[in-house]
Every structure is written in C-alpha cells, then in structure tokens.
XYZ file of C-alpha atoms in Angstrom:
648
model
C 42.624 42.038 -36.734
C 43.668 40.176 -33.513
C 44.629 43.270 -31.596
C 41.464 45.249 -33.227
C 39.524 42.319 -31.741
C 40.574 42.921 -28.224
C 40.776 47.100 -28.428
C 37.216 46.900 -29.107
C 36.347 44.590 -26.781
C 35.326 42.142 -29.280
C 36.997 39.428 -27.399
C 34.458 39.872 -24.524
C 31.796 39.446 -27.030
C 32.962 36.552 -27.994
C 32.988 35.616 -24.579
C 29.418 36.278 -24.477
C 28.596 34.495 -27.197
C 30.849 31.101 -25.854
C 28.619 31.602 -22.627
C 25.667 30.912 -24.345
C 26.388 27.601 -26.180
C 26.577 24.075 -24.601
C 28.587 22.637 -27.254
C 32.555 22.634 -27.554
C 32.567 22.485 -30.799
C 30.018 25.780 -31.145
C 32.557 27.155 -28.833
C 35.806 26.469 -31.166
C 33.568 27.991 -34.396
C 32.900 31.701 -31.782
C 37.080 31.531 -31.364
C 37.155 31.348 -35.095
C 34.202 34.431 -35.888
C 35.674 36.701 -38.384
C 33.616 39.668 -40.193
C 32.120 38.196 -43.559
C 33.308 39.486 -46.894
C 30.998 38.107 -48.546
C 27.689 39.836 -48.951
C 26.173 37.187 -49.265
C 27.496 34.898 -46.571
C 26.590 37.655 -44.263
C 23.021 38.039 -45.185
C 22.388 34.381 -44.667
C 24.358 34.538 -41.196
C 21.969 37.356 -40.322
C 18.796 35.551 -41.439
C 20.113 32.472 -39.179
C 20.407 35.184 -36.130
C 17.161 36.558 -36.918
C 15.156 33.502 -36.713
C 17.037 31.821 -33.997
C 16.175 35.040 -32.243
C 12.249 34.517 -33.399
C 12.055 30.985 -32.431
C 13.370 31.612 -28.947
C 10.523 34.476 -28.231
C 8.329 32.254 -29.611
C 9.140 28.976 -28.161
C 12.013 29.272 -25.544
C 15.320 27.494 -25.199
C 15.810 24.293 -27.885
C 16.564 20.379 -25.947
C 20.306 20.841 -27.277
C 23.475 18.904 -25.191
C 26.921 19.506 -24.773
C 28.197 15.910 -26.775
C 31.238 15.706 -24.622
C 33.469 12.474 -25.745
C 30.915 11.166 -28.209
C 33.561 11.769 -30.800
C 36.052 9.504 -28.571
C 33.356 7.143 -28.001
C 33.127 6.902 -32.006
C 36.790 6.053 -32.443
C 36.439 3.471 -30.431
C 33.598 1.804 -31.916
C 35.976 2.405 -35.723
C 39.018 0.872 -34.127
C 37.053 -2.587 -32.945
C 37.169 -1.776 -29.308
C 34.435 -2.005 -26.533
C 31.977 0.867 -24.822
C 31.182 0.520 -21.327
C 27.294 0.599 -20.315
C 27.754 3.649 -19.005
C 29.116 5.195 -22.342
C 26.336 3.048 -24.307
C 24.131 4.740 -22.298
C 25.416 8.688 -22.927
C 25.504 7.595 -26.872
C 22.099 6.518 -26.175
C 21.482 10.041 -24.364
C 22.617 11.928 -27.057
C 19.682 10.380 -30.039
C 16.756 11.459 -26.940
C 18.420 14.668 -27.740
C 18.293 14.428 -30.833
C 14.884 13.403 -31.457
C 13.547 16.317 -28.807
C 15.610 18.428 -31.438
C 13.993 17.402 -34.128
C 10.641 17.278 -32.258
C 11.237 21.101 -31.623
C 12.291 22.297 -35.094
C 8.963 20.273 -36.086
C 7.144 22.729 -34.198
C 9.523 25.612 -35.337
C 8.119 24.765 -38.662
C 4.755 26.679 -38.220
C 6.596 29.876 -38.135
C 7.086 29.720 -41.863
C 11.009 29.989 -41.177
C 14.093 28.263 -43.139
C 16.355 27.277 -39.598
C 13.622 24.766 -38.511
C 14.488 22.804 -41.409
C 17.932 21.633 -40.394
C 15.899 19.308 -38.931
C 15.604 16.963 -41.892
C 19.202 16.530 -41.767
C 19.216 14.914 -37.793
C 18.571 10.954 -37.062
C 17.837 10.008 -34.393
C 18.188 6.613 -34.854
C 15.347 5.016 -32.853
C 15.579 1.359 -33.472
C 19.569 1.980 -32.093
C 18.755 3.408 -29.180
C 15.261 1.439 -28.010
C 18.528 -1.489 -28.763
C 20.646 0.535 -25.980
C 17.983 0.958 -23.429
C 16.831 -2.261 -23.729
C 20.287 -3.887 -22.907
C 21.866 -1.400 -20.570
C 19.677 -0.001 -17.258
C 21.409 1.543 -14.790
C 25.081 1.819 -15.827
C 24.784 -2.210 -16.005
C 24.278 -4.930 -18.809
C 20.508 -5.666 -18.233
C 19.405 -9.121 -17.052
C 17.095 -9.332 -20.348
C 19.827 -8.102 -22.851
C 19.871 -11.934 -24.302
C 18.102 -15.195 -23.131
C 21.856 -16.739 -22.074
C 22.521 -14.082 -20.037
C 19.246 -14.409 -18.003
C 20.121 -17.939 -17.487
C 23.445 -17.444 -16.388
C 22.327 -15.102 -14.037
C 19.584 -16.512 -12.660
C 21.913 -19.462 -12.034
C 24.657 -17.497 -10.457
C 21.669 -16.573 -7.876
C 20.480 -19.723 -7.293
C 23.901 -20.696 -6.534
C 24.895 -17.804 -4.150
C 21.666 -18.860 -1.941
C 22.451 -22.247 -1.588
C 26.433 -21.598 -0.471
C 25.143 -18.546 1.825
C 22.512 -21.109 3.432
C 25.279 -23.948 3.911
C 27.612 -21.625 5.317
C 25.065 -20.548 7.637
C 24.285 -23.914 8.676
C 28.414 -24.458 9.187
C 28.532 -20.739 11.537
C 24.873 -22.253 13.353
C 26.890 -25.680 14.339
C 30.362 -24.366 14.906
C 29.416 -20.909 17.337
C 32.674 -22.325 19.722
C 35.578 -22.614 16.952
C 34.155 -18.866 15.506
C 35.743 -15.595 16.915
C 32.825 -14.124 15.127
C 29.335 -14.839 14.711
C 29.386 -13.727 10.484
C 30.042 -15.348 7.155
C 33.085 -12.964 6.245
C 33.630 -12.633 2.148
C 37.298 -12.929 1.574
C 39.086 -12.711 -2.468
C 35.602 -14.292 -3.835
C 35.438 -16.706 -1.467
C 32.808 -17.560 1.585
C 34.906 -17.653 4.273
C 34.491 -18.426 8.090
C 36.180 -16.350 10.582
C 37.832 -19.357 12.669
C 39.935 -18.716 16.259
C 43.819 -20.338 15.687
C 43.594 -23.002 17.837
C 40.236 -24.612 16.266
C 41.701 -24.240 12.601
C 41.532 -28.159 12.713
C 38.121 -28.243 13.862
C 36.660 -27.043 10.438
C 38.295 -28.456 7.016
C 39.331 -26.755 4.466
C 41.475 -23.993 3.014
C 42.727 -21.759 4.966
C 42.501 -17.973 2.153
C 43.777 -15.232 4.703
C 44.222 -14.253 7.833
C 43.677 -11.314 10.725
C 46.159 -8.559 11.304
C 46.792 -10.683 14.799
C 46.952 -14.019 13.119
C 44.106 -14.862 15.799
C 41.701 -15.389 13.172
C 42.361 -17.531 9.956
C 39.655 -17.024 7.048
C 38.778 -20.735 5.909
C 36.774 -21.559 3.370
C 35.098 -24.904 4.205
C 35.670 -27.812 1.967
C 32.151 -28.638 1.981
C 31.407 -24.949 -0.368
C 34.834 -25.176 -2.082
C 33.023 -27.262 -5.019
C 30.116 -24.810 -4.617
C 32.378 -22.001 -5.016
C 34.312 -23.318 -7.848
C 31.094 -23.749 -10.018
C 29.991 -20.098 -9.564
C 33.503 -18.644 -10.497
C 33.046 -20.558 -13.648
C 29.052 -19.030 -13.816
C 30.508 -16.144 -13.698
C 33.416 -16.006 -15.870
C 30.439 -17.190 -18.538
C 27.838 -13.692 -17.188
C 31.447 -11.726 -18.393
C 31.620 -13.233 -21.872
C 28.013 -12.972 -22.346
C 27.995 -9.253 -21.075
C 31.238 -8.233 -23.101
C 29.713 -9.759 -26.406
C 26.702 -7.808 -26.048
C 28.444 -4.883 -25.057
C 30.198 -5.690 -28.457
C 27.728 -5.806 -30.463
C 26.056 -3.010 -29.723
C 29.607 -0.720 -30.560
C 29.741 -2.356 -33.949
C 25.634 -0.805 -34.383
C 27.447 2.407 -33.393
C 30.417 2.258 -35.414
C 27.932 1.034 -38.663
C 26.034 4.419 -37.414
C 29.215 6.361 -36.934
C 28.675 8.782 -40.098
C 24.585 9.472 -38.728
C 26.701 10.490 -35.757
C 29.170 12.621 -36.842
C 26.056 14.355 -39.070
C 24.128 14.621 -35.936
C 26.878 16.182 -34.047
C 27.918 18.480 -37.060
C 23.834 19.530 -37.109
C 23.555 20.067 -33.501
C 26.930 22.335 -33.240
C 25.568 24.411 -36.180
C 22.293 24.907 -34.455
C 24.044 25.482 -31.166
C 26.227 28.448 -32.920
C 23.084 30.011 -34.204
C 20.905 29.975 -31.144
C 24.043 31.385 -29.256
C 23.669 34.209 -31.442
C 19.700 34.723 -31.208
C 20.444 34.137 -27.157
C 23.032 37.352 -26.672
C 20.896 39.080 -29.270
C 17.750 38.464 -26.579
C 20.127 39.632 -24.095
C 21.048 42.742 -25.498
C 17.736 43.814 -26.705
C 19.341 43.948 -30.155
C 17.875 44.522 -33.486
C 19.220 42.715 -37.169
C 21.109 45.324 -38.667
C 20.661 46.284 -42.417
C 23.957 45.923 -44.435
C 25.400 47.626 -47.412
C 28.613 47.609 -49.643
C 27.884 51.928 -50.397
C 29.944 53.337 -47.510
C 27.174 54.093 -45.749
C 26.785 53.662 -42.149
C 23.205 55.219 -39.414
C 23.140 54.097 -36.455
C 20.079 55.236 -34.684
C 20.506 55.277 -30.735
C 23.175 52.477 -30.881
C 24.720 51.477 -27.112
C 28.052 49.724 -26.131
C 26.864 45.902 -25.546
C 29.182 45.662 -22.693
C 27.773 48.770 -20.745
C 24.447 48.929 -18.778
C 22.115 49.871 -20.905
C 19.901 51.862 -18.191
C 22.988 54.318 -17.488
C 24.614 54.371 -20.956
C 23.243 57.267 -23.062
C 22.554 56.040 -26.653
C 24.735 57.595 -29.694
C 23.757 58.537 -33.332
C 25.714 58.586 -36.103
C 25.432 59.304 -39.812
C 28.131 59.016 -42.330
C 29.083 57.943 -45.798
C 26.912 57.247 -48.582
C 24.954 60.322 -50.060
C 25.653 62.387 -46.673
C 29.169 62.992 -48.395
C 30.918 62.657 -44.783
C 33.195 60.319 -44.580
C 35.261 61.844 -41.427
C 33.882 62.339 -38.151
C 36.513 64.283 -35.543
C 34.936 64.461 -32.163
C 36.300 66.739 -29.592
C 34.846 67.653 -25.840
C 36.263 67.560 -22.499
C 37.933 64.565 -20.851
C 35.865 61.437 -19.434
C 33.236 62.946 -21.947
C 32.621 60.035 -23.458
C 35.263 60.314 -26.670
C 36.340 56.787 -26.634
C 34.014 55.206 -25.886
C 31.638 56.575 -28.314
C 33.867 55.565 -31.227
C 34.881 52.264 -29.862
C 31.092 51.664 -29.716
C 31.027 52.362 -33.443
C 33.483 50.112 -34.106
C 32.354 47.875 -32.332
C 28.715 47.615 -33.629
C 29.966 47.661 -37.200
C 32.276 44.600 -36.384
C 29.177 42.464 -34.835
C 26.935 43.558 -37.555
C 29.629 41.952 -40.520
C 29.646 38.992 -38.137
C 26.383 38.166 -38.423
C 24.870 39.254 -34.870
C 22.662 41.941 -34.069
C 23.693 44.969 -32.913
C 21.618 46.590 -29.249
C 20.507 49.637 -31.312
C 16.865 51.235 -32.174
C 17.879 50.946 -35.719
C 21.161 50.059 -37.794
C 22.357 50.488 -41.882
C 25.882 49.581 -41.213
C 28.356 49.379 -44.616
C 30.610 46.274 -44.815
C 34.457 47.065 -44.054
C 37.141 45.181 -45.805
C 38.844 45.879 -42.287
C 38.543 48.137 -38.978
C 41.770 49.631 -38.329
C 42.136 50.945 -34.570
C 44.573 53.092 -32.654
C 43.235 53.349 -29.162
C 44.750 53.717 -25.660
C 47.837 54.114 -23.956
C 50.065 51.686 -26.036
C 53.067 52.434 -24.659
C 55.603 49.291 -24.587
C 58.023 48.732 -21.709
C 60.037 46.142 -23.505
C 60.778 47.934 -26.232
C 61.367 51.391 -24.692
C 58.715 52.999 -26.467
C 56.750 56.324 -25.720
C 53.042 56.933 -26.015
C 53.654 58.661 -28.725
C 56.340 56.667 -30.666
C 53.480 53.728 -29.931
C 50.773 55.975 -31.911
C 52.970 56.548 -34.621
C 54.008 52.861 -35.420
C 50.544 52.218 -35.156
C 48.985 54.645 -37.455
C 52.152 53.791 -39.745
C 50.747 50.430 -40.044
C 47.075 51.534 -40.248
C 48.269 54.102 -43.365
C 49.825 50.880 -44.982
C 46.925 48.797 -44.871
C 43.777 51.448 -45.718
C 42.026 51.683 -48.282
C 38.077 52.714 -49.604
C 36.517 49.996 -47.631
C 38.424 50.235 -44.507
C 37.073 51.911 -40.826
C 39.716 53.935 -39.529
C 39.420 54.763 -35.612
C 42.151 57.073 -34.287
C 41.854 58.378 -30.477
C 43.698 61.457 -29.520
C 44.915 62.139 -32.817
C 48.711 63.446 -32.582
C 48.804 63.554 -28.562
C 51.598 62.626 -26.367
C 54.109 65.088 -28.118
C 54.283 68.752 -28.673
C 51.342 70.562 -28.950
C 52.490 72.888 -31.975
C 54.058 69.161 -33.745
C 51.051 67.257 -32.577
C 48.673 69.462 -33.809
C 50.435 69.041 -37.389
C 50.498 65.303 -37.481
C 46.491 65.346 -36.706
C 46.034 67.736 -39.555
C 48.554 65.678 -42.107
C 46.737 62.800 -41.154
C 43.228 63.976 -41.360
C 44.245 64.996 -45.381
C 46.063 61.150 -45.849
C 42.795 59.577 -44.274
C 40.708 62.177 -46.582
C 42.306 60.962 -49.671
C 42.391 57.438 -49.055
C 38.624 57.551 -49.268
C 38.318 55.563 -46.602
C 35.326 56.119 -43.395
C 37.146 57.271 -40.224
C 36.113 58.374 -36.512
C 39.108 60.349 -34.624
C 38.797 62.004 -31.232
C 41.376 65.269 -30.659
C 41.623 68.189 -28.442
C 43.345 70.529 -30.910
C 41.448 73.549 -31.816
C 43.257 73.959 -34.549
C 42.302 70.627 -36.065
C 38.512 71.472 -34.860
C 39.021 74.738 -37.921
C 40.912 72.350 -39.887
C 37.384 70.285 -39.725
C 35.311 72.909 -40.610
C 36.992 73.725 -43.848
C 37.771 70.369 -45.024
C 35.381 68.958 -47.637
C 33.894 65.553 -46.379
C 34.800 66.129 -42.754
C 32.533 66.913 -40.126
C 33.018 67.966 -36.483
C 31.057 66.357 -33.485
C 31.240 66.600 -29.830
C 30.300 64.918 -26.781
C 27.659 67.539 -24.509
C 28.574 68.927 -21.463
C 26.025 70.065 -18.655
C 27.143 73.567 -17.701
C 25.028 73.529 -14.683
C 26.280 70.328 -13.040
C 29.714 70.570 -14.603
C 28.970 66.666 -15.904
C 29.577 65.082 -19.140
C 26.045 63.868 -20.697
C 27.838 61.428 -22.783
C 25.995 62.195 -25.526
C 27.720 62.551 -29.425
C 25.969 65.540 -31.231
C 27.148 65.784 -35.049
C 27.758 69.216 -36.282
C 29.318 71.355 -33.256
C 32.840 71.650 -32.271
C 33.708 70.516 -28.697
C 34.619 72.764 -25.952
C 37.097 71.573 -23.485
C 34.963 73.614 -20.659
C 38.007 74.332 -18.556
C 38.312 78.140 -17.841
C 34.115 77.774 -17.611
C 34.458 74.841 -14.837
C 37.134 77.161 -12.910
C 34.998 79.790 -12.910
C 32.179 77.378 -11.348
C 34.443 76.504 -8.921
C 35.342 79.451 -7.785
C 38.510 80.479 -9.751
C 38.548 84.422 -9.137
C 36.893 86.702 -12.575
C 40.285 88.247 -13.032
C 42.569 85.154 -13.325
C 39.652 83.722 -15.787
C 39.949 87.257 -17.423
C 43.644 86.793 -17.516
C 43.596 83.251 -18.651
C 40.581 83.810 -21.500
C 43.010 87.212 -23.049
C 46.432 84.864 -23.109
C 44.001 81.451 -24.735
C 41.469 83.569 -27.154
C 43.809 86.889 -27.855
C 41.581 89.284 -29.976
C 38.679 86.655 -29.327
C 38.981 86.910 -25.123
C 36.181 89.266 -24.460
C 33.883 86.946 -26.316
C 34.520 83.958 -25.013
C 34.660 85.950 -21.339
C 31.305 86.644 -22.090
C 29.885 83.536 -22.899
C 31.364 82.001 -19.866
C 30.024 84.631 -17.722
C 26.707 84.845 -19.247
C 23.931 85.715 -16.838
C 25.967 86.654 -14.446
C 25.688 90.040 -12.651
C 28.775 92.665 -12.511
C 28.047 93.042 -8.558
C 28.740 88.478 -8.915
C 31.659 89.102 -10.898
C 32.926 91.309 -8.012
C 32.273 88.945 -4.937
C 34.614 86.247 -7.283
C 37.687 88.641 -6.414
C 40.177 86.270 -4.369
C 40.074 85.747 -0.745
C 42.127 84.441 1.788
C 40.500 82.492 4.339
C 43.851 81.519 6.325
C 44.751 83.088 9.862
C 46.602 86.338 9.209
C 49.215 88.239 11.234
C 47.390 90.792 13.291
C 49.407 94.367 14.386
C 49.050 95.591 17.775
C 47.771 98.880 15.886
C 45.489 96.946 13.474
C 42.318 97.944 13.194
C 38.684 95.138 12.491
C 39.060 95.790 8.500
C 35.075 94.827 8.411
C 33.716 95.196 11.737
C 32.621 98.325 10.914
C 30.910 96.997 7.950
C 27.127 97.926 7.473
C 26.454 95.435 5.237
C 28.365 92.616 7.400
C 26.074 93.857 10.598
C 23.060 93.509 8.676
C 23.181 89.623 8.514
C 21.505 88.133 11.681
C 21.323 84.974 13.102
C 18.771 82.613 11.363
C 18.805 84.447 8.211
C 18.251 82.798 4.638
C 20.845 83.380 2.395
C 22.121 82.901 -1.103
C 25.805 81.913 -1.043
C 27.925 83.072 -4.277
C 29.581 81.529 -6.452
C 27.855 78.186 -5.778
C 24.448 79.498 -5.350
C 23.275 77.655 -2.748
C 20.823 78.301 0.155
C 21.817 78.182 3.861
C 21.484 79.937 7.214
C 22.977 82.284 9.114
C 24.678 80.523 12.561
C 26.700 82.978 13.930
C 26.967 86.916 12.322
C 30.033 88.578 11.065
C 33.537 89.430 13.099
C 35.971 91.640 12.544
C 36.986 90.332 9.280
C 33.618 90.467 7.645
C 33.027 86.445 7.837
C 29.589 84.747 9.015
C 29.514 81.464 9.640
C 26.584 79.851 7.397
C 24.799 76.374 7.525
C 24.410 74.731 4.105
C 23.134 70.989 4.513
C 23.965 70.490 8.022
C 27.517 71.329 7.394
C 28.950 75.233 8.658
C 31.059 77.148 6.500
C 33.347 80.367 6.789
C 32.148 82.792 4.421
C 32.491 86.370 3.464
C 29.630 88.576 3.982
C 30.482 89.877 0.323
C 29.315 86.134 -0.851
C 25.704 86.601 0.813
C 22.822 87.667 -0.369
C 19.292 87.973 1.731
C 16.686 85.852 1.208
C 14.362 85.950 3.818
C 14.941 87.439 7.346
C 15.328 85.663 10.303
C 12.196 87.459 11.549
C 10.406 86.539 8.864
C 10.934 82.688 9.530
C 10.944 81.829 13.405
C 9.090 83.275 16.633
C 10.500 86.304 18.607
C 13.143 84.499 21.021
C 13.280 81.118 18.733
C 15.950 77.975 20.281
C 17.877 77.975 17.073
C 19.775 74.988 18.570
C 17.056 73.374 17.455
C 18.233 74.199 13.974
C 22.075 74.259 14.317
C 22.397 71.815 16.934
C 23.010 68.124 16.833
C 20.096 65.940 18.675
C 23.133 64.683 21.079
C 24.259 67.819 21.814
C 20.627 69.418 22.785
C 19.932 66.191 24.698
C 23.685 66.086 26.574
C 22.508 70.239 27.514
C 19.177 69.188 29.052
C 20.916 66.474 31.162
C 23.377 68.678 32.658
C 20.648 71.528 33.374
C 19.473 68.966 35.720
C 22.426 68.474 37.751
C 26.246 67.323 37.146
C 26.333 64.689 34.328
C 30.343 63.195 34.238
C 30.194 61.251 31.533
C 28.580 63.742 29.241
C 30.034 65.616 26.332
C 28.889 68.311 23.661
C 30.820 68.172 20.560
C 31.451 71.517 19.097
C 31.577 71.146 15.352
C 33.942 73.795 13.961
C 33.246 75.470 10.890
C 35.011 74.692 7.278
C-alpha cells in the first residue's frame, strides 16, 4: 500500500495534514493513517472530521501546543530527579493550555456536537500550577517560594551592601596604591585592583592577577570574614532553592498519569482538527460511504491541483449502474492520468476519514487500491517499461479481489502494438471476472470496441476542443476517445491529400467517413488551397518564365487589403502585393508573413478602409522607424537606423 500511497500522491497529503498539527505526536499518528476497514471506525473518524470542521467555522483555531519534552520532563520527575525553573515553568505552560482547551470545548458545547466533550477527560490541574507560578517567575526560584528562602535572601543582600560599601571606603582611601579607580569581582570575591609595588600597602590575599602581572587582584582582609559569611548564605539560598525545586517535581511526578492523559487528549484533538483544517483548506465536503460497490463522485478535483484551473470530474460506477469498468481513452496530456489518479485518490482520503474537495461524494469502501501508474522502469534491475507493467499488474492480479480498486494507466503499452493490444483485452476480461471496480486509461482502438461489447464495461474519454486544438480536461462517461491526430495535422496545415492518404491506410473501408468528419465545414475550393507548397528559394532557369505573375487573381490583392488567411483563418493585411511567384506579403498581429495568394481571401478593400493616398507606414511601420524617417528628411542624421523587418 506503501508504493500506492506515494503513486497517488497520498504521501503529500499526508504532508498536508502533518502541516497542520502542532503536536509530534499528532504528527507520528498522520505517518501511521491507513484506510479503515471497519465501517464503523470510519464513520466515527468522519463524524470527528465533520465537527472539527464545524467548530473551526464556527469558532476559529482551538489554544492547542506543541508539548515538546514534557514526556522527558515526566521521566524525570518518575526517576527522583530535579526540573529546572525554566522546565517547571513550560510544565506549568502546558495546564494554561490546557485549561484554554477545555475553556474552548466548553463553548464548543453549544453546538450540540460529541468532539467538545473530550473535554471532560483534560485536567488542568489548577492548584499545581497556581503552586508553579507562585514559586518560579522569570526562569528563577521566586523570592516568596518559602519564608527561609526570603530570609536567606534578604540576608545575602544586606550582606553584599555592606562589603560593596567597605570596599568602597578601602578604593576612596587607597586612590595611590590602585591602577584603577573600580572594585573588580574576581572567582566570588571583592577584589581591589592593586599596582605591584604597593601589594604591601593593602593586606590581604592576593586571588589573581593581570595578564602583565602589573596588577594583583587582592581581596582585603578586612571583607575576607565578610566574604566568607555570604559564601556560606549562599550555599544555604542553593539548598533552599533545590528543595523547592524538589518538591514541586515530586507534585508532578504524583500528577504524572493526569499528564500523560492530558497529552494523550490534546494529541487526539490535535489529529482531528488537522483534519477539519485541510478539509477548510480544500473546500471539501464529508463524503458518504458504502460497503455496495458503489462509488459518484459529483465534480470531484485533485486536492493537490489549483482548484481555479483544474476542471472538476464525474464519475459513476458500481452499485445498481452495473459498471464496474471504466476505460478512458483521448489524446495525450488530455488529462488520462490524472483523472484516475484523482479517483483514487479521493476514494483513499474518504476510507481515511477526511473529506474529499468535491460538490458531492458516495464513495464504496475498498479492501485495497491497487495502482499501476507511470514510467516504472528500473535501472538496477535492467528492466523495461514494459517488463515493469507486467510485474506490476502480476502482483495486482494476485492480490484482487470484489472489494479491491484497480487503476491501470496505459493498459498494455510499451510493447507491440498488435501484443499490447492483446494483453489490454486479456486483462480487461481477468479484471471483469474478478468482480472487482477498475479505472484503466489505453489508446488501443481495438480495446475501445472491446469496451463497447463487454458487459459491465463502459468507455469514457477526456474532451478535446477542436477549435483551439486544447485538451478541456474534462472525463465524459459514455464516448470513446479520439486521439485527434490526423484532425490536429490538418489544423496545422498538413496538406488534404497526405490526410486523405493517411485517413485510407488508418480507417480502410471507413476512410471517407472519418475524412469527412475531419473536414466538416470545410469548402472544396479550402480543401484545394491545403495542396503543399514550398516556400524555400528555388533554382531559377535563364528561360524561366514568373509562374504567377501573370496571375489575375494574385494582381487583384492591393496594398492595405483585409484578408482571410487559409488554413488558420485569421485576419491580416496586405503589405506588399504579389511577385512572380504568386506570394503577398501579409500582416497578421504585427508580425509579416509569406503567403500564397491561393491562401487569401478578400475581406474588405483597401479602398474601402483608408483615404485616397493613405501613409500605410503608419500601419506597417514601427514608431522608430517612422520617427528615424522624419529625422533624416530634415537633414543627415549619422547615428540613425531603420530596421527592416523581413517577412516569415
């Protein structure tokens, strides 16, 4: 299911889903998401998506917190040891958290939903953590935590005044003997900076010395005794602050289990809520679910595409419809793949509990989706595309039975045609009689009247726009695909008698038909002016004659006339007329083309659209080029230039 996983792109949902939560532990459970096969598991896991999704329209994002190392922090507090303020103080974190949790599943409660009621299962433990902010402010033991450590503090200050006031006095009386004019802190001790020579000047003990040796750090006898007694304060402030740090781990290891609940509650929620958040994102809708084989998905889009260019798919199969096969054909980059990865793809969400970005979804539960999709050709073990396919769909024809999706792209490509084309059928009947549901892309026509004789089978194809020669992405159920191929040469210009020549060797006793419908609409005199033409320079005789300069018809185009330009049908304008081969040189959207007179057709006449003696350099003429030609009318200009644009 792994590899299914990532060939439909489940693995970026996933991904999606990890984005939204806060929590590592919500994050491990998305890593574990497998489709439910229990009915019943997955109806609850859809109710929890449904209301997370309500409460968050309803009420916005819940207070909930990531809990990083609170589960280290509790073995610590098991195993006898000792949190730090600053740890006391996340622990402490965490139950505000929690009690703004519970506070907003309290309100949740209104909406006459079940999810709000996890909240009876969360503590927040007040009276624990009014302890914890009482004792610890600031990433420190508070001076309030216990009467003995306000005493010992407040002596330790008392103390530190009256040595920083003597050994002020001592730097006021002793300026000569001082190579600085400061009290200088030295290993815990008040030291004063004294010069070498003086060191007998001022008794006491000598703690350290500059990087000279000039200067020798003494602390003066008269603060040594000073000194001593606030060490000893406080060695006492660090047995008073380590018991009370103690004592309030052993409330958190007594609490430990109202923890663990808390943190099992709160990762729960935070799964859930991940799942109402990407449903908000996607716009998407709680599927209904059935164990009937039945799957309608109304307008359904691939969650990993942008929804404003993404045309939306339908689908209809199993159940009472009696189709339990789709085989979609159409040209290539028309949309094939993805349209039945996006099946696949929906109907794996949907048995995992999440909605699914759809107008409206009945999706049947699979016992597994079984996937052939892509390249999978293997380097490393020597493998072609289509010896890949085939170990794949070996595997899938193992594993399938009634309740499995079966997606197959390109059914029997990658070999030859004739063989290929076999394989697709032979596996089209195996899929058939395992009674399973399957969606298969193909470009064999053969399999296409395979489709429309086989009972339970049903062809589809993706739409093509005929006028714009685009895919429209869009799955109709029903219809055979075209591949479009001989009707996009003939668009582009592909001459009527090779398509004539190509639709009599493809369609046989069928050609004129199909030759038809591909040149439907169009006139005989059209189907003439598609002969071939060469455009390229051509070796001229000495007794050669113009071929078209004779022409009538190529002498009655005149500069400035509208004209309708064949195959392509598009409008332009007459630039320069006909030579001795018969070509005119049109403008179509600022750009000038070679064409043949025989590709023209009148529109309008010059005449008809500018003044007797018009500037038409006003139409075919660049601004720089008509201002360049006014500024060398009025005398030499060297460093102008007129760029001649030659024609395509």
């Amino acid at each position: 299911m792994t590899n299914t996983y990532k060939t439909l792109e489940f693995d970026a949902i996933i991904e999606k889903l990890k984005g939204c939560c806060l929590t590592d532990q919500a994050k491990e459970s998305f890593d574990k998401l497998a489709p439910f096969l229990s009915e019943t598991e997955l109806t609850a896991a859809l109710r929890d998506t449904t209301e997370a999704r309500k409460i968050l329209d309803t009420m916005g994002s819940p207070p909930l917190v990531s809990m990083k190392d609170i589960d280290k922090y509790l073995i610590t507090a098991r195993q006898g040891g000792v949190l730090q303020p600053d740890q006391l103080e996340y622990m402490a974190a965490f139950l505000t958290a929690v009690r703004r949790m519970k506070d907003y599943l309290n309100r949740g409660k209104s909406l006459e939903l079940s999810l709000p009621y996890y909240e009876e299962n969360l503590d927040s433990l007040d009276g624990l953590k009014d302890e914890i902010h009482k004792s610890i402010r600031n990433g420190r033991v508070d001076d309030y935590a216990s009467n003995a450590l306000r005493d010992i503090r407040r002596g330790i200050t008392i103390l530190e005044e009256k040595i920083k006031s003597k050994a002020e006095g001592m730097l006021k009386n002793n300026k000569e003997y001082l190579s600085e004019g400061f009290i200088v802190n030295r290993s815990g001790h008040v030291c004063l900076p004294v010069k070498k020579e003086y060191k007998h000047k001022i008794p006491g003990s000598v703690i350290d010395k500059s990087s000279t040796g000039a200067t020798l750090f003494i602390e003066p006898a008269a603060i040594y005794e000073m000194n001593a007694e606030l060490a000893m304060l406080k060695l006492d402030e660090e047995n008073e602050v380590r018991k009370i740090l103690y004592a309030l781990t052993a409330l958190i290891a007594d609490h430990s289990e109202i923890f663990e609940e808390n943190m099992r509650v709160i990762a729960k929620l935070d799964f859930i809520f991940a799942k109402g958040k990407l449903s908000a994102d996607l716009c998407a809708v709680a599927p209904a679910v059935n164990t009937a084989r039945y799957m309608n998905i109304v307008n359904g889009r691939h969650p990993l595409m942008d929804r404003d260019t993404f045309v939306p798919l339908n689908i209809r199969m199993g159940g009472d419809s009696g189709i339990r096969g789709v085989v979609i054909t159409g040209p290539n980059t028309g949309g094939k793949t993805v349209a039945i990865k996006t099946v696949g793809l929906l109907s794996i969400m949907a048995q995992c509990g999440l909605h699914v970005p759809c107008d409206e979804a009945d999706i049947c539960m699979n016992s597994q989706v079984l996937c052939d999709i892509g390249d999978g050709q293997s380097v490393t073990e020597n493998l072609s595309t289509f010896s890949a396919h085939i170990i794949n769909i070996i595997d899938i024809l193992k594993r399938v039975n009634r309740e499995s999706l079966v997606i197959l792209d390109e059914l029997g490509s990658g070999t030859d045609p004739t063989e290929g084309m076999g394989i697709a059928i032979a596996l089209l009947d195996e899929l058939k009689r395992s009674g399973c549901l399957f969606l298969v892309t193909t470009h064999y026509p053969e399999v296409k009247q395979y489709t429309e004789k086989a009972e339970g089978i049903i062809n589809a194809r993706m739409t093509f726009d005929r006028e714009t020669l685009k895919p429209l992405f869009q799955l109709e159920l029903g219809k055979a695909g075209e591949s479009c191929a001989l009707y996009i040469a003939k668009r582009l210009g592909l001459p009527y008698g090779i398509v004539k020549r190509a639709c009599e060797e493809a369609y046989g006793d069928k050609a004129i038909s199909e030759l038809n419908l591909i040149y439907e609409n169009v006139s005989p005199d059209d189907k003439q002016a598609n002969r071939k033409e060469y455009y390229g320079p051509r070796i001229r005789k000495a007794a050669d004659k113009p071929s078209y300069g004779g022409s009538s018809r190529a002498k009655s185009f005149r500069k400035g006339d509208s004209v309708l330009v064949y195959p392509e049908k598009k409008v332009g304008i007459v630039c320069r007329t006909a030579d001795d081969d018969g070509m005119l040189i049109v403008q179509i959207k600022k750009k000038k083309l070679r064409v043949n007179h025989k590709r023209l057709k009148l529109l309008v006449p010059a005449k008809e659209l500018y003044p007797e003696n018009y500037d038409f350099s006003i139409v075919f003429d660049t601004v720089a080029n008509r201002k360049a030609r006014r500024m060398m009318e009025k005398g030499h200009q060297p460093d102008l230039e007129i760029k001649i644009e030659e024609p395509l």
